[in-house]
Amino acid sequence: MSSHEPVVVVVDAETPGNVGTIARAMKNFGLSDLKLVDPPPLDPDGEAYGFAGHAREDVLPNAEEITFEEVVSNYHTVGCTAITGEDSRRHRRFPYTTPTELADTLQTVDSRTAIVFGREGRGLYNEEIEQLDQICSIPASDDYPVLNLGQAATIVLYELRDLTVDETQLPDREIERAAEDDIERFYDYFAEFLAAQRYNERKREKTQRLMRRLIGRAHPTGREIHTLLGVLRQATEQLDHRQALLDQYDEPDRFGDDTVSDGDADRTGDNE
């Protein structure tokens, strides 16, 4: 995480609701310092506070009015714009970074950073963009690349979350793979299960290889593999009991090798 929390600057916003939406996105993604250049009136009973959610309690009321010149003088600045041009001849500033790339580049910036958003519809003026240190643009459809100001800010701040959020509400996604001896035991149980159901002997080896590939890709946890072991163990025991009854009463096995269809197992093994 960066040692300097970025500040968010909104330049000449026309709609109080967009300011509130940006404040809410800041609260969602761990930012608290909002700077406003030529802001609209922010009535505590108006739409800015109505759109801000819990950010109405701290981010929005603590927002500081500032000039554009002060932003340029005191921060490493990143301007957000939808229009970038195709090369250095088509725009005042080129190249640009995407929000994902921006998160990586800011890891190495050892000074306070300002993420600067422009006006609804018109964005930042060229003369403003020329004064900023970096340009960021959200990859969007070439037919309609201009996003709502609040939407654009939410996307950019989301991509910066690794710089600003210590811990999210999502649990750790790291999965602990089951012990290899337990996985091998599962393969043994699966082989016993195939034998107990009198699975066609010609197809068993292919089917067991298929199961190894499937489990190898799945990376099951210890709990998952032990659950599967229990299922196979019970199924195998029931099949063994069924066979014992068939033998006791000298009943024919209507589901033995002679009646196994050449169905899915053959088709799945054709390309091996």
Short mmCIF file of C-alpha atoms in Angstrom, two decimals:
data_model
loop_
_atom_site.label_atom_id
_atom_site.label_comp_id
_atom_site.label_asym_id
_atom_site.label_seq_id
_atom_site.Cartn_x
_atom_site.Cartn_y
_atom_site.Cartn_z
CA MET A 1 0.00 0.00 0.00
CA SER A 2 1.22 3.50 -0.84
CA SER A 3 2.48 5.61 2.05
CA HIS A 4 0.54 8.58 0.62
CA GLU A 5 -3.21 8.35 0.27
CA PRO A 6 -4.24 10.00 -3.01
CA VAL A 7 -6.54 12.98 -2.86
CA VAL A 8 -9.45 13.27 -5.25
CA VAL A 9 -10.00 16.56 -7.07
CA VAL A 10 -13.23 17.42 -8.89
CA VAL A 11 -12.94 20.40 -11.23
CA ASP A 12 -15.96 22.63 -11.88
CA ALA A 13 -18.61 19.97 -11.31
CA GLU A 14 -22.01 21.12 -12.49
CA THR A 15 -24.17 18.60 -10.63
CA PRO A 16 -24.06 18.27 -6.83
CA GLY A 17 -25.21 14.65 -7.16
CA ASN A 18 -22.01 13.72 -8.98
CA VAL A 19 -19.94 15.20 -6.18
CA GLY A 20 -21.90 13.07 -3.72
CA THR A 21 -21.44 9.97 -5.87
CA ILE A 22 -17.69 10.53 -6.01
CA ALA A 23 -17.56 11.02 -2.23
CA ARG A 24 -19.39 7.72 -1.79
CA ALA A 25 -16.95 5.93 -4.13
CA MET A 26 -14.08 7.38 -2.11
CA LYS A 27 -15.60 5.98 1.07
CA ASN A 28 -16.06 2.58 -0.63
CA PHE A 29 -12.41 2.39 -1.64
CA GLY A 30 -10.63 3.85 1.34
CA LEU A 31 -10.09 7.49 0.39
CA SER A 32 -11.11 10.46 2.48
CA ASP A 33 -9.52 13.66 1.13
CA LEU A 34 -11.78 15.40 -1.38
CA LYS A 35 -10.76 18.68 -3.03
CA LEU A 36 -13.20 20.77 -5.05
CA VAL A 37 -12.34 23.35 -7.71
CA ASP A 38 -15.21 25.80 -8.34
CA PRO A 39 -17.83 23.45 -6.89
CA PRO A 40 -21.60 23.87 -7.09
CA PRO A 41 -23.45 24.61 -3.83
CA LEU A 42 -23.50 21.51 -1.62
CA ASP A 43 -26.63 21.84 0.47
CA PRO A 44 -26.65 19.37 3.42
CA ASP A 45 -30.30 18.72 2.54
CA GLY A 46 -29.63 18.45 -1.21
CA GLU A 47 -28.70 15.73 -3.68
CA ALA A 48 -24.96 15.78 -2.99
CA TYR A 49 -25.52 14.57 0.56
CA GLY A 50 -28.37 12.36 -0.61
CA PHE A 51 -26.07 10.55 -3.06
CA ALA A 52 -23.09 10.35 -0.71
CA GLY A 53 -24.31 7.51 1.52
CA HIS A 54 -22.13 7.22 4.63
CA ALA A 55 -19.63 9.61 3.02
CA ARG A 56 -22.03 12.37 4.11
CA GLU A 57 -20.64 11.87 7.61
CA ASP A 58 -16.99 12.65 6.86
CA VAL A 59 -15.75 12.80 3.25
CA LEU A 60 -18.26 15.31 1.95
CA PRO A 61 -18.48 17.74 4.90
CA ASN A 62 -14.67 17.78 5.13
CA ALA A 63 -14.20 18.52 1.42
CA GLU A 64 -11.86 21.48 0.85
CA GLU A 65 -12.29 24.09 -1.84
CA ILE A 66 -9.05 24.66 -3.73
CA THR A 67 -7.81 26.30 -6.93
CA PHE A 68 -6.54 24.37 -9.93
CA GLU A 69 -3.19 26.12 -9.60
CA GLU A 70 -2.83 24.87 -6.02
CA VAL A 71 -3.48 21.32 -7.16
CA VAL A 72 -0.79 21.55 -9.83
CA SER A 73 1.71 23.14 -7.45
CA ASN A 74 1.29 20.75 -4.51
CA TYR A 75 0.61 17.30 -5.95
CA HIS A 76 1.73 14.73 -8.44
CA THR A 77 -1.30 15.02 -10.71
CA VAL A 78 -3.22 12.45 -12.74
CA GLY A 79 -5.90 13.82 -15.02
CA CYS A 80 -8.76 11.55 -16.06
CA THR A 81 -10.14 11.97 -19.58
CA ALA A 82 -12.13 9.91 -22.07
CA ILE A 83 -10.50 11.48 -25.15
CA THR A 84 -6.86 10.55 -25.70
CA GLY A 85 -6.33 10.70 -29.46
CA GLU A 86 -4.63 7.91 -31.36
CA ASP A 87 -1.04 9.11 -31.09
CA SER A 88 1.09 12.01 -29.93
CA ARG A 89 -0.06 14.20 -32.85
CA ARG A 90 -3.78 13.92 -32.03
CA HIS A 91 -3.85 15.09 -28.42
CA ARG A 92 -2.08 17.55 -26.15
CA ARG A 93 -0.93 14.73 -23.86
CA PHE A 94 0.15 11.24 -24.91
CA PRO A 95 0.60 8.43 -23.95
CA TYR A 96 -2.11 7.71 -21.41
CA THR A 97 -2.46 4.96 -18.81
CA THR A 98 -5.50 2.85 -18.00
CA PRO A 99 -6.76 2.75 -14.40
CA THR A 100 -5.15 -0.68 -13.90
CA GLU A 101 -1.79 0.58 -15.19
CA LEU A 102 -2.13 3.69 -13.07
CA ALA A 103 -2.32 1.62 -9.89
CA ASP A 104 1.04 0.06 -10.78
CA THR A 105 2.75 3.34 -11.65
CA LEU A 106 1.62 5.09 -8.45
CA GLN A 107 3.28 2.39 -6.34
CA THR A 108 6.60 4.10 -7.09
CA VAL A 109 5.49 7.72 -6.63
CA ASP A 110 6.93 9.02 -3.36
CA SER A 111 4.77 12.13 -3.07
CA ARG A 112 1.11 12.95 -2.60
CA THR A 113 -0.98 12.26 -5.68
CA ALA A 114 -4.11 14.04 -6.85
CA ILE A 115 -6.57 12.17 -9.07
CA VAL A 116 -8.22 14.95 -11.07
CA PHE A 117 -11.68 14.62 -12.63
CA GLY A 118 -13.16 17.23 -14.95
CA ARG A 119 -16.53 18.58 -15.84
CA GLU A 120 -19.61 16.65 -16.85
CA GLY A 121 -19.73 16.45 -20.63
CA ARG A 122 -16.66 18.57 -21.35
CA GLY A 123 -14.08 17.06 -19.01
CA LEU A 124 -10.75 18.78 -18.45
CA TYR A 125 -9.73 21.48 -20.90
CA ASN A 126 -6.59 21.00 -22.99
CA GLU A 127 -4.82 23.84 -21.21
CA GLU A 128 -5.54 22.10 -17.91
CA ILE A 129 -4.38 18.72 -19.18
CA GLU A 130 -1.09 20.26 -20.31
CA GLN A 131 -0.29 21.16 -16.70
CA LEU A 132 -0.85 17.67 -15.27
CA ASP A 133 1.79 14.97 -14.80
CA GLN A 134 -0.09 11.93 -16.10
CA ILE A 135 -3.22 11.14 -18.05
CA CYS A 136 -5.53 8.23 -17.28
CA SER A 137 -8.33 6.98 -19.51
CA ILE A 138 -10.87 4.19 -19.05
CA PRO A 139 -10.99 1.75 -22.01
CA ALA A 140 -14.56 2.01 -23.30
CA SER A 141 -16.46 1.57 -26.55
CA ASP A 142 -15.11 3.70 -29.38
CA ASP A 143 -18.73 4.49 -30.28
CA TYR A 144 -19.43 6.06 -26.88
CA PRO A 145 -16.33 6.42 -24.67
CA VAL A 146 -17.62 9.25 -22.43
CA LEU A 147 -18.77 8.05 -19.01
CA ASN A 148 -20.85 9.81 -16.42
CA LEU A 149 -18.52 11.67 -14.04
CA GLY A 150 -19.55 9.63 -11.00
CA GLN A 151 -19.20 6.35 -12.91
CA ALA A 152 -15.75 7.24 -14.19
CA ALA A 153 -14.53 8.16 -10.72
CA THR A 154 -15.89 4.94 -9.25
CA ILE A 155 -14.05 2.83 -11.86
CA VAL A 156 -10.74 4.62 -11.35
CA LEU A 157 -10.92 4.51 -7.54
CA TYR A 158 -11.85 0.82 -7.63
CA GLU A 159 -8.66 0.07 -9.58
CA LEU A 160 -6.63 2.00 -7.00
CA ARG A 161 -8.02 -0.02 -4.07
CA ASP A 162 -4.76 -1.92 -3.49
CA LEU A 163 -3.15 1.44 -2.70
CA THR A 164 -5.88 2.62 -0.37
CA VAL A 165 -7.63 -0.34 1.29
CA ASP A 166 -5.93 -2.49 3.93
CA GLU A 167 -8.68 -5.10 4.07
CA THR A 168 -11.91 -5.67 2.15
CA GLN A 169 -15.11 -7.44 3.15
CA LEU A 170 -14.18 -10.34 0.86
CA PRO A 171 -12.44 -13.29 2.53
CA ASP A 172 -9.00 -14.44 1.50
CA ARG A 173 -9.29 -16.27 -1.81
CA GLU A 174 -6.18 -18.35 -1.25
CA ILE A 175 -7.17 -22.01 -1.37
CA GLU A 176 -5.24 -24.65 0.50
CA ARG A 177 -4.98 -27.72 -1.71
CA ALA A 178 -5.67 -31.06 -0.05
CA ALA A 179 -2.68 -33.18 0.96
CA GLU A 180 -1.37 -35.24 -1.93
CA ASP A 181 -1.72 -38.53 -0.07
CA ASP A 182 -5.43 -37.76 0.48
CA ILE A 183 -5.84 -37.01 -3.22
CA GLU A 184 -4.10 -40.28 -4.10
CA ARG A 185 -6.42 -42.06 -1.68
CA PHE A 186 -9.35 -40.54 -3.53
CA TYR A 187 -8.03 -41.98 -6.81
CA ASP A 188 -7.77 -45.42 -5.14
CA TYR A 189 -11.35 -45.14 -3.86
CA PHE A 190 -12.49 -44.11 -7.34
CA ALA A 191 -10.83 -47.18 -8.84
CA GLU A 192 -12.57 -49.37 -6.23
CA PHE A 193 -15.87 -47.67 -7.01
CA LEU A 194 -15.50 -48.43 -10.73
CA ALA A 195 -14.70 -52.05 -9.96
CA ALA A 196 -17.64 -52.37 -7.53
CA GLN A 197 -20.12 -51.17 -10.13
CA ARG A 198 -18.64 -53.58 -12.68
CA TYR A 199 -17.63 -50.69 -14.90
CA ASN A 200 -16.40 -51.89 -18.29
CA GLU A 201 -12.78 -52.97 -17.74
CA ARG A 202 -11.74 -51.68 -21.16
CA LYS A 203 -12.78 -48.17 -20.17
CA ARG A 204 -11.53 -48.01 -16.58
CA GLU A 205 -8.02 -46.80 -17.29
CA LYS A 206 -9.23 -43.95 -19.51
CA THR A 207 -11.89 -42.98 -17.01
CA GLN A 208 -9.37 -42.92 -14.17
CA ARG A 209 -7.05 -40.70 -16.21
CA LEU A 210 -9.98 -38.39 -16.93
CA MET A 211 -10.69 -38.15 -13.19
CA ARG A 212 -7.03 -37.34 -12.47
CA ARG A 213 -7.11 -34.50 -14.99
CA LEU A 214 -10.34 -33.15 -13.53
CA ILE A 215 -9.12 -33.21 -9.91
CA GLY A 216 -5.74 -31.84 -10.96
CA ARG A 217 -7.39 -28.74 -12.43
CA ALA A 218 -9.84 -28.33 -9.56
CA HIS A 219 -7.25 -28.17 -6.72
CA PRO A 220 -9.72 -29.44 -4.09
CA THR A 221 -9.37 -28.43 -0.46
CA GLY A 222 -8.93 -30.99 2.30
CA ARG A 223 -12.58 -30.71 3.28
CA GLU A 224 -13.72 -31.18 -0.30
CA ILE A 225 -11.57 -34.27 -0.91
CA HIS A 226 -12.65 -35.87 2.38
CA THR A 227 -16.30 -35.31 1.46
CA LEU A 228 -15.73 -37.00 -1.89
CA LEU A 229 -13.95 -39.86 -0.14
CA GLY A 230 -16.98 -40.39 2.09
CA VAL A 231 -19.36 -40.40 -0.86
CA LEU A 232 -17.27 -42.94 -2.79
CA ARG A 233 -16.79 -45.15 0.26
CA GLN A 234 -20.53 -45.37 0.95
CA ALA A 235 -21.38 -45.91 -2.70
CA THR A 236 -18.79 -48.68 -2.99
CA GLU A 237 -20.05 -50.39 0.17
CA GLN A 238 -23.60 -50.32 -1.16
CA LEU A 239 -22.51 -51.75 -4.48
CA ASP A 240 -20.54 -54.53 -2.72
CA HIS A 241 -23.61 -55.33 -0.61
CA ARG A 242 -25.78 -55.45 -3.71
CA GLN A 243 -23.36 -57.82 -5.39
CA ALA A 244 -23.28 -60.05 -2.31
CA LEU A 245 -27.08 -60.30 -2.43
CA LEU A 246 -27.00 -61.12 -6.11
CA ASP A 247 -24.48 -63.88 -5.45
CA GLN A 248 -26.46 -65.21 -2.47
CA TYR A 249 -29.68 -65.53 -4.43
CA ASP A 250 -27.96 -66.42 -7.70
CA GLU A 251 -29.58 -63.49 -9.46
CA PRO A 252 -28.19 -62.19 -12.77
CA ASP A 253 -26.61 -58.72 -12.75
CA ARG A 254 -28.66 -56.70 -15.22
CA PHE A 255 -26.13 -53.86 -15.10
CA GLY A 256 -22.91 -55.80 -15.60
CA ASP A 257 -20.24 -55.54 -18.29
CA ASP A 258 -22.44 -57.08 -20.96
CA THR A 259 -24.93 -54.21 -20.88
CA VAL A 260 -22.63 -51.20 -20.44
CA SER A 261 -23.31 -48.81 -23.30
CA ASP A 262 -20.57 -47.32 -25.44
CA GLY A 263 -21.62 -43.84 -24.40
CA ASP A 264 -19.89 -40.91 -22.79
CA ALA A 265 -16.82 -42.79 -21.55
CA ASP A 266 -15.84 -43.78 -25.10
CA ARG A 267 -16.46 -40.31 -26.46
CA THR A 268 -14.43 -38.60 -23.74
CA GLY A 269 -11.52 -40.93 -24.34
CA ASP A 270 -11.37 -40.62 -28.12
CA ASN A 271 -8.83 -37.80 -28.10
CA GLU A 272 -6.38 -39.34 -25.63
#
